[in-house]
Coordinates of C-alpha atoms in Angstrom, one line a residue:
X1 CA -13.4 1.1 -16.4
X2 CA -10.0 2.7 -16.0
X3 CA -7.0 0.3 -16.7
X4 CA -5.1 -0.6 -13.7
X5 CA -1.9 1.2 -14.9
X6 CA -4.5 4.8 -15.1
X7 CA -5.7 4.1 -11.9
X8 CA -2.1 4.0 -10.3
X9 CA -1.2 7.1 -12.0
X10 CA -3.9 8.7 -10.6
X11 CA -2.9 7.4 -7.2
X12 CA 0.6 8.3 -7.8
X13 CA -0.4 12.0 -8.5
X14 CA 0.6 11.8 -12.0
X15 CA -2.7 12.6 -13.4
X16 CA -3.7 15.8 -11.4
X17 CA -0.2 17.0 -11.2
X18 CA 1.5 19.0 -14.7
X19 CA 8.3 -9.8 23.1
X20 CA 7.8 -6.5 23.7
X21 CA 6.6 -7.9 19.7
X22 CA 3.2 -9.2 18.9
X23 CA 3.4 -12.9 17.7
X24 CA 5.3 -13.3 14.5
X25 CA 4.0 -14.8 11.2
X26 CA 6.5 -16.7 9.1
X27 CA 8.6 -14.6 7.3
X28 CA 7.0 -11.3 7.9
X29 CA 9.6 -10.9 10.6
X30 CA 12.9 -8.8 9.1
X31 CA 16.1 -10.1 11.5
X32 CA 20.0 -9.5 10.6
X33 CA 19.0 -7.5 8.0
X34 CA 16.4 -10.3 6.7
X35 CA 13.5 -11.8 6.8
X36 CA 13.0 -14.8 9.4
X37 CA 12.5 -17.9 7.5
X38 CA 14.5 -17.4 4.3
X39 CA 13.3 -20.2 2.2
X40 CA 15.0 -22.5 -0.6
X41 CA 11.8 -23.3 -3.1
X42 CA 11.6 -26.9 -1.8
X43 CA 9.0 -27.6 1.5
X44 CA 6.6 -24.8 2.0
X45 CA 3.2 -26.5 0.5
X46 CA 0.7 -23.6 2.9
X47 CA 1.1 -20.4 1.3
X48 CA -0.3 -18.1 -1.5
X49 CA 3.3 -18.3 -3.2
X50 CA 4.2 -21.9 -4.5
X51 CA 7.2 -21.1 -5.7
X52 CA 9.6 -20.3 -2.5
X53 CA 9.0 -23.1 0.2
X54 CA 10.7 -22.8 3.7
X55 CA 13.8 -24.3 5.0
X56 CA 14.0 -26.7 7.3
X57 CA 14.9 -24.3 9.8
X58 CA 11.8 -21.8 8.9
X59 CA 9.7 -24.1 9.2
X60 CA 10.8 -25.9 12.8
X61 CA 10.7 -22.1 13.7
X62 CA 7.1 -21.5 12.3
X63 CA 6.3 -24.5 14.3
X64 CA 7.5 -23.7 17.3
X65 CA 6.3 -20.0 17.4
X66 CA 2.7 -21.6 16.8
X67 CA 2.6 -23.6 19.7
X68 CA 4.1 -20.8 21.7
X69 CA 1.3 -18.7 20.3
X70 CA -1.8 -21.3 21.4
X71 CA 0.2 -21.2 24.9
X72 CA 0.6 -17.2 25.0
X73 CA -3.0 -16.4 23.7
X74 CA -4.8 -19.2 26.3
X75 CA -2.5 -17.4 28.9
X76 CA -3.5 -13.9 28.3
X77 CA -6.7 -14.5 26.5
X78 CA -9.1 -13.0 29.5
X79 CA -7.1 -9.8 29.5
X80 CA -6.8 -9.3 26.6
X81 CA -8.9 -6.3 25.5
X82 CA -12.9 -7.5 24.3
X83 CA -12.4 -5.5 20.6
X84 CA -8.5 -6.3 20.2
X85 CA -8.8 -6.0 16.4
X86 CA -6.2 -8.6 15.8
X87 CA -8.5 -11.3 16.8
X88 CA -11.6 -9.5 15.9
X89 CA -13.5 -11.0 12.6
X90 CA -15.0 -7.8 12.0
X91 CA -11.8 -5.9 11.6
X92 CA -12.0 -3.1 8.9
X93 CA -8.6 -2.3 7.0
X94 CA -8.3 -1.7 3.5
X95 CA -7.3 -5.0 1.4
X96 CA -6.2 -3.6 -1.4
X97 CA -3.0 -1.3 -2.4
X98 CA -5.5 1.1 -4.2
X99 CA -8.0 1.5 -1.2
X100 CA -5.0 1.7 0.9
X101 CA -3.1 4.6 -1.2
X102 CA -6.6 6.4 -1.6
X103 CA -7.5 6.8 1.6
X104 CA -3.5 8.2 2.7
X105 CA -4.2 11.2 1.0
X106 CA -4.6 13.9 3.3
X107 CA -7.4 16.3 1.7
X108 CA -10.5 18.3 2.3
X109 CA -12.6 16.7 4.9
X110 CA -15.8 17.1 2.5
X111 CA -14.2 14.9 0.0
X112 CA -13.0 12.2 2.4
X113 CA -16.7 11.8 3.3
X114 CA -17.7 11.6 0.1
X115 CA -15.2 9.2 -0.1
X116 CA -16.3 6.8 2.3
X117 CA -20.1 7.3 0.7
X118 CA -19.0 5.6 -2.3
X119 CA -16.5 3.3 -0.5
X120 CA -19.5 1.7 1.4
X121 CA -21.2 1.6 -2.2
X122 CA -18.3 -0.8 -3.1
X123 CA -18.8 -3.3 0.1
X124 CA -22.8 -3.3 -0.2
X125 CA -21.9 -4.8 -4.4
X126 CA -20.2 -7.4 -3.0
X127 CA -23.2 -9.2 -1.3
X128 CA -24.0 -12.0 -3.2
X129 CA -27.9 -11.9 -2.7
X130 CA -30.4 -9.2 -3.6
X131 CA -28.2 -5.8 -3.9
X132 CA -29.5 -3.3 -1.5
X133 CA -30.1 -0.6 -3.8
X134 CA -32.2 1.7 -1.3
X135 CA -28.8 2.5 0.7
X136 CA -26.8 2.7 -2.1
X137 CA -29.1 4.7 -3.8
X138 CA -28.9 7.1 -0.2
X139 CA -25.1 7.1 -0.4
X140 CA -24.7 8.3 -4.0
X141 CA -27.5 11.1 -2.9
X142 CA -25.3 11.9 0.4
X143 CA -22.0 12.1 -1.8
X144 CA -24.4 14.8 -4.1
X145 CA -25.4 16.9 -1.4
X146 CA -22.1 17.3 -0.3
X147 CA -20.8 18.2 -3.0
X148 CA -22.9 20.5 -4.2
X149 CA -23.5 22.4 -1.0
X150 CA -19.7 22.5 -0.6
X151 CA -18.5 23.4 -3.6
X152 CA -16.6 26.5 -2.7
X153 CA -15.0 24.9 0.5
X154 CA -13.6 22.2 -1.6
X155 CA -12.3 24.2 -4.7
X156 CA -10.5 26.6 -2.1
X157 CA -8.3 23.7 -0.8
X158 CA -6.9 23.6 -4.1
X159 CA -3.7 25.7 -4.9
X160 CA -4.7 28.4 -7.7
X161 CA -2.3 27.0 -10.5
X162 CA -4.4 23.8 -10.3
X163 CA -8.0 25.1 -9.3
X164 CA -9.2 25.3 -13.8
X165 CA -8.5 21.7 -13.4
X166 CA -10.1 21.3 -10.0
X167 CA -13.3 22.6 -12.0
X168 CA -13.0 20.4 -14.4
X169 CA -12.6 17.4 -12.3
X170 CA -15.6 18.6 -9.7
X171 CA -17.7 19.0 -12.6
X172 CA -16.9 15.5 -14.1
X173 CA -17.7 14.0 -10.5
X174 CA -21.2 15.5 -11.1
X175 CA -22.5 15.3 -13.9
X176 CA -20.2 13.9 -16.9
X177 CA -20.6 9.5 -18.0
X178 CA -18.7 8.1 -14.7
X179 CA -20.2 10.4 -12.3
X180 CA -22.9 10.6 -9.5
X181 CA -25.7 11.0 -12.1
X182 CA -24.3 8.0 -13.8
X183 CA -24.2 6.0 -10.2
X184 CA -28.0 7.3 -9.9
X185 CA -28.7 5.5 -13.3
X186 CA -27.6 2.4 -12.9
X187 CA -28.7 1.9 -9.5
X188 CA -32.0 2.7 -10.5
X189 CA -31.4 0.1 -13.6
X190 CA -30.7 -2.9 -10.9
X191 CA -27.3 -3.2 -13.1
X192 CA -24.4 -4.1 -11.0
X193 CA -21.7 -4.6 -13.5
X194 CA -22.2 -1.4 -15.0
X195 CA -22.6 0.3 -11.1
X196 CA -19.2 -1.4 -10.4
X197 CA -17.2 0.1 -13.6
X198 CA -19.0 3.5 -13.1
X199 CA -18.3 3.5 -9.0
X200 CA -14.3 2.8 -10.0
X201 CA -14.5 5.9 -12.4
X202 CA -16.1 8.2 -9.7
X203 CA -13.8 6.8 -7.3
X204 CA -10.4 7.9 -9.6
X205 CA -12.2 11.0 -10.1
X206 CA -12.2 11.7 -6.5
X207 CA -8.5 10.4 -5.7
X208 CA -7.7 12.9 -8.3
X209 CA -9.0 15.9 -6.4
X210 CA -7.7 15.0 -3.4
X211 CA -4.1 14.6 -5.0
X212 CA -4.9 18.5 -6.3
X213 CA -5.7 19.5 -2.5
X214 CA -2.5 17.4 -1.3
X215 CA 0.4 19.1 -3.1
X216 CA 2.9 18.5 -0.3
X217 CA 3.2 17.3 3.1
X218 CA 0.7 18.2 5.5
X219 CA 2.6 18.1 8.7
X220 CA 6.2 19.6 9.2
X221 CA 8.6 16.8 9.6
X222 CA 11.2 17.1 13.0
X223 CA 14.3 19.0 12.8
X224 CA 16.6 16.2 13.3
X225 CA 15.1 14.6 10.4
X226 CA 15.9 17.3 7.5
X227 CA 18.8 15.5 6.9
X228 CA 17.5 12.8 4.9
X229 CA 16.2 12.7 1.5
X230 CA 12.6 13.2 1.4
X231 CA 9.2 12.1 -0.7
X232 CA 6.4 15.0 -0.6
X233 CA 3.8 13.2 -2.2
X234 CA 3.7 10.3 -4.3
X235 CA 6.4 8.5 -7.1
X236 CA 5.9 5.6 -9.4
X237 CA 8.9 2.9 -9.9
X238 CA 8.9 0.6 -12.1
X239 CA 10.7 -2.9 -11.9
X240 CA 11.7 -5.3 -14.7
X241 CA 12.5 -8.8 -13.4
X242 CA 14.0 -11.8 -15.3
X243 CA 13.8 -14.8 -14.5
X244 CA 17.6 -16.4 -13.0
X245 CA 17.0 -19.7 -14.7
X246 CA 16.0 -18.8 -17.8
X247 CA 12.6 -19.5 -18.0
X248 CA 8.8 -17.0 -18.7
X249 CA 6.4 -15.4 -16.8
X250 CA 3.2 -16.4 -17.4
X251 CA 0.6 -13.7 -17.5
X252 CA -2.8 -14.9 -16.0
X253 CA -5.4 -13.0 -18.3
X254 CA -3.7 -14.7 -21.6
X255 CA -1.2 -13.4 -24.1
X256 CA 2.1 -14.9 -24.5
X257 CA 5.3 -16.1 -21.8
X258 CA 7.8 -13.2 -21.5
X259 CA 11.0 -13.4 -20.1
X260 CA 11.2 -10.0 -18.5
X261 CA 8.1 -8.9 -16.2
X262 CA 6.9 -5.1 -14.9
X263 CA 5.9 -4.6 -11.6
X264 CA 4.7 -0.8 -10.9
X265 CA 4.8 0.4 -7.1
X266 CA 3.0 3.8 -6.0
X267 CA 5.5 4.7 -3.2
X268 CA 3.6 7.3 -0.4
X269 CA 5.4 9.8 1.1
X270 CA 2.5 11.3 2.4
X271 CA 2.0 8.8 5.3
X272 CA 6.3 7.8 4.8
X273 CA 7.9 10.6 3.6
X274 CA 11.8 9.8 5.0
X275 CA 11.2 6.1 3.7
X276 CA 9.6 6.8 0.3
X277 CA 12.3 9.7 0.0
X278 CA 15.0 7.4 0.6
X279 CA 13.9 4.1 -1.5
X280 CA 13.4 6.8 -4.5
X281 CA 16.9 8.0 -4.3
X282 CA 18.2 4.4 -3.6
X283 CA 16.3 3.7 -7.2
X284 CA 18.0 7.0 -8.6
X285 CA 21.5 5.9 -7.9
X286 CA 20.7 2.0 -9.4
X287 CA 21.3 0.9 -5.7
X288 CA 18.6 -2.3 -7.1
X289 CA 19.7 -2.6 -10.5
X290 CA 20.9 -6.5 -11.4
X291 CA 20.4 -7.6 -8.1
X292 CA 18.8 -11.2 -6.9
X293 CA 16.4 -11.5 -5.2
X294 CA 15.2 -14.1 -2.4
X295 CA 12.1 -15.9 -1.5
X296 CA 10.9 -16.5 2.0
X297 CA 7.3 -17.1 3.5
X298 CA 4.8 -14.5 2.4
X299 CA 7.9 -12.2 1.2
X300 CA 10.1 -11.3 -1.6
X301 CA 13.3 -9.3 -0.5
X302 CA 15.5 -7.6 -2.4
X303 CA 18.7 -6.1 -0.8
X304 CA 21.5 -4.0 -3.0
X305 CA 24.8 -6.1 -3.7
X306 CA 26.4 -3.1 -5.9
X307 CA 27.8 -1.4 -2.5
X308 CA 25.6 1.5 -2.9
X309 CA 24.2 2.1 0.7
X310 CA 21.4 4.7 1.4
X311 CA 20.1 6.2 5.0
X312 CA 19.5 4.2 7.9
X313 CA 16.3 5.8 8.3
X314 CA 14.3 5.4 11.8
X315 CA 10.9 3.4 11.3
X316 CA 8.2 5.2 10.1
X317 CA 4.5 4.6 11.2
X318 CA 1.5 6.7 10.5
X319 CA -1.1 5.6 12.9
X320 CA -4.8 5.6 11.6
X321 CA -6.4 8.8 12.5
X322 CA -3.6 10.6 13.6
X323 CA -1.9 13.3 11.2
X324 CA 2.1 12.6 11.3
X325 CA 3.9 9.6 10.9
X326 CA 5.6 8.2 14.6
X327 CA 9.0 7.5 14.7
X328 CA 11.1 4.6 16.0
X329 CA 7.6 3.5 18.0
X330 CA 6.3 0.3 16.7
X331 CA 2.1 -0.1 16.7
X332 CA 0.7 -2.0 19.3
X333 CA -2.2 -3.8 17.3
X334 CA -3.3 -5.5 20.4
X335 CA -4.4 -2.3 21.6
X336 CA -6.6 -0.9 19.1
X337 CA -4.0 0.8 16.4
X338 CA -3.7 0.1 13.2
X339 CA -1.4 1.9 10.6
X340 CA -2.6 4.2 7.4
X341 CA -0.5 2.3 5.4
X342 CA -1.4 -1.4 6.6
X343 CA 1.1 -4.1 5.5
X344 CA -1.7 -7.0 5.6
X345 CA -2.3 -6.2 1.6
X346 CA -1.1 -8.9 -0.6
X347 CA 2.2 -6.7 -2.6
X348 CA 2.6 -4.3 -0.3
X349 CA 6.1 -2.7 0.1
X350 CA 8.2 -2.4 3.5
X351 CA 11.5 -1.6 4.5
X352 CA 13.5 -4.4 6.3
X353 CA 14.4 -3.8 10.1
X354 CA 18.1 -2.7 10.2
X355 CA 20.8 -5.2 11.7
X356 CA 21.5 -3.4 14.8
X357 CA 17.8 -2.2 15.8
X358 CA 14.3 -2.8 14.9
X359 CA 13.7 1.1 15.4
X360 CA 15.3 1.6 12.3
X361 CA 15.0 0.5 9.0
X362 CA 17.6 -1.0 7.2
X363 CA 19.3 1.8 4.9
X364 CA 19.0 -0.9 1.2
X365 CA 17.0 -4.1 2.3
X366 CA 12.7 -3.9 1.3
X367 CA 10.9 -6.9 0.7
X368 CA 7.5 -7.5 -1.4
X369 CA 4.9 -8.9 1.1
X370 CA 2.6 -11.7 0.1
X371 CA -0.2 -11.4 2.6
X372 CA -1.9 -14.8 3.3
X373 CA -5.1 -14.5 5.4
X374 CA -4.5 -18.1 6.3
X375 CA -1.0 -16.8 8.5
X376 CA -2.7 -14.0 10.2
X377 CA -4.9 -13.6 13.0
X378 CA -8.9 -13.7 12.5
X379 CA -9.3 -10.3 12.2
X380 CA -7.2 -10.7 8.8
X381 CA -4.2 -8.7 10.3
X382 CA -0.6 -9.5 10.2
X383 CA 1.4 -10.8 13.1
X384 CA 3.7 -7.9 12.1
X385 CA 1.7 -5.3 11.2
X386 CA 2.4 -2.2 12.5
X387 CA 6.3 -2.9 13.0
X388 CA 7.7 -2.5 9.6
X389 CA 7.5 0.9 7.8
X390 CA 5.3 0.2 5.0
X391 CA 6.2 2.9 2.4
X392 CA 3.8 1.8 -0.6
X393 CA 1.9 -1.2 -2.8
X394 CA 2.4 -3.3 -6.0
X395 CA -0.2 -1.7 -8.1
X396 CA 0.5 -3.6 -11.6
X397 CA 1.9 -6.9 -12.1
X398 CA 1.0 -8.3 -8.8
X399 CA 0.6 -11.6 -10.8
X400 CA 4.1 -11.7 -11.3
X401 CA 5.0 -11.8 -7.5
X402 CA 3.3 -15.2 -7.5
X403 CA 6.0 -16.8 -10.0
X404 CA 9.0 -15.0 -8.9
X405 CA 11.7 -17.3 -7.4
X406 CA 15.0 -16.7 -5.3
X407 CA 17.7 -16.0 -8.1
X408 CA 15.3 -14.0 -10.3
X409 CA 16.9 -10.6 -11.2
X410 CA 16.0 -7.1 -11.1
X411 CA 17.3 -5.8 -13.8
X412 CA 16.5 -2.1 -13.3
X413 CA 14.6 0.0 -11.1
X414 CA 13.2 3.1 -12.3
X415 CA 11.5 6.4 -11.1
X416 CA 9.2 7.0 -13.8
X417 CA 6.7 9.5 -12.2
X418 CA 6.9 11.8 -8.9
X419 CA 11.0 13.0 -9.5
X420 CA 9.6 16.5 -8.7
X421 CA 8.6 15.8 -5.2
X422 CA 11.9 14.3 -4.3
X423 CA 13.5 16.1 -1.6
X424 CA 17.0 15.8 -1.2
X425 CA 19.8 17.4 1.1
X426 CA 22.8 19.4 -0.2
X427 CA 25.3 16.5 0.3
X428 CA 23.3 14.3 -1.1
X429 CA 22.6 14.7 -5.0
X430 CA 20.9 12.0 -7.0
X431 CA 22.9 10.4 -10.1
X432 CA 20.8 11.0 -13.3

């Protein structure tokens, strides 16, 4: 099975590529250039995060807000509409930063539906009694078909500098150890473990021809937007955090304490382009380097104290099924949309709001997100969802969000992968 770090490169594009608000969950609301519900890590006992506990004033807050909410939704509960999906069990987002960052980028339709084949493949081996194989046996076969019969369709989307290695990868989908015919084989074999590893590789595969099909943007961003430093594609940076008081990080699958952790985000400027652009200059120019970071309810938020400011950028949304980002227009989950980038995923990454309006984001402050399905609605989905711009997701090293405590320190932020697709304006060079 790829590694996790090999499966965000290939998400990243390294591999292929030379109140008028919904209801607000406890700390996922960004105000004054925060999040609501800063915590000390003394009181909060409920969430996924033991380490930052809410103060006393979060939590009267969180308190009050929940009654208000049991008042609001008995109020409005008959008009509400019958499939609103925040209250809707059957709800389908992704749930993980990888599905999430897989299915932003914009490629061939024949390969999304492949795609989705072998996604559903995935969600029929988590059923804990007898595995159907019949339909998953008819998915890998409807993935096959498609591919073969559109073969030519799907190697034409792929710029002619990078179509010998489009072959290569098309023909590793089909017939090489990881591919269709080794899906076929195992399913056939009633062997799930070996169906799960082999499903991952096929799954890389295809993220890796889609990243060949998606060299840029898809959409032309506005004119009044050129001005700001832009992502065309996807980046890698890597974070190294100490811990303030002097103590380890534990890593969960053994090996010893260290006292300086890595956490890897895949940033998207497919779906965030003006955000993604400007968080990878902010890392160019050390904007996070040293800094201390703070704990609140379900978030980790890191704001620059070096003075080094970047773009106040105006909050950006790519709506599910639509094919540019919206700008400075908040979702409304209530009625049906839902975001590409969703930031109900446990380590997704989100600009704050700025101070003076939620339609923008503020030009330094992001914060980690520690989704907690127990805080949300009962479809699963944030309170906040759809309000923030989410600009990308912790891909390794989300263990280490669960032990990180206000005072820890980033002590540098890097762009390690994607510098080339970096757009940014004349007057605005990035420090090497």
């Amino acid at each position: 099975m790829a590694s996790r770090a090999a499966a965000a490169m290939v998400l990243a594009g390294a591999l292929p590529v030379s109140p008028g608000r919904p209801l607000v969950a406890a700390g996922a609301r960004c105000c004054d250039g925060g999040i609501r519900g800063r915590v000390s890590c003394s009181s909060h006992r409920r969430s996924d995060h033991p380490s930052c506990e809410a103060e006393e004033g979060g939590v009267v807050e969180l308190l009050k807000g929940t009654v208000a909410a049991l008042a609001v939704i008995a109020q409005i509960s008959v008009s509400l509409p019958a499939d609103a999906i925040l209250y809707s069990p059957d709800t389908n987002v992704p749930r993980t930063g990888e599905l999430a960052l897989r299915r932003a980028i914009p490629a061939n339709p024949n390969m999304k539906t492949i795609q989705e084949s072998l996604e559903d493949i995935s969600y029929l081996l988590r059923i804990p009694q007898r595995k159907p194989y019949g339909s998953m046996e008819g998915d890998v076969k409807k993935a096959m078909k498609i591919a073969m019969d559109n073969k030519d369709a799907i190697l034409a989307s792929i710029p002619v500098e990078l179509k010998e290695k489009g072959s290569k990868l098309y023909t590793s989908l089909l017939e090489e150890k990881g591919g269709l015919q080794t899906l076929l084989k195992y399913i056939k074999e009633n062997d799930p473990d070996r169906l799960s590893v082999a499903l991952a590789s096929s799954l890389d595969t295809i993220a890796e021809l889609e990243l060949l099909q998606a060299p840029g943007l898809s959409f032309l961003l506005p004119q009044q937007y050129l001005e700001y430093p832009r992502l065309a594609g996807r980046a890698v940076v890597e974070f190294s955090v100490e811990k303030g008081d002097g103590s380890t990080f534990f890593p969960t699958a053994g090996g010893e304490p260290k006292s300086v952790a890595t956490i890897q985000v895949v940033i998207d400027g497919y779906s965030a382009p003006l955000t993604a652009g400007n968080f990878a200059k902010l890392v160019l120019d050390g904007a996070y380097d040293g800094i201390k970071l703070k704990c609140a309810s379900q978030a980790i938020i890191a704001d620059n104290e070096n003075g080094k400011k970047g773009y106040t950028v105006p909050l950006e949304v790519m709506p599910a099924g639509q094919f540019e980002p919206l700008y400075r227009t908040p979702l409304s989950i209530q009625d049906g949309e839902l975001p590409v980038l969703p930031m109900s995923v446990y380590g997704a990454v989100a600009m704050a709001h700025s101070v003076d309006s939620d339609e923008y984001s503020s030009p330094t402050q992001f914060f980690f997100y520690l989704y907690d399905k127990r805080n949300s609605g009962l479809g699963g989905i944030s309170f906040d969802e759809g309000q923030f711009s989410v600009f990308g997701y912790t891909t390794d090293g989300r263990e280490v969000l669960s032990q990180i405590k206000t005072g820890d320190i980033i002590r540098s932020a890097k762009l390690v992968q994607g510098r080339e697709r970096l757009v940014l304006p004349p007057a605005a060079p990035a420090e090497s």
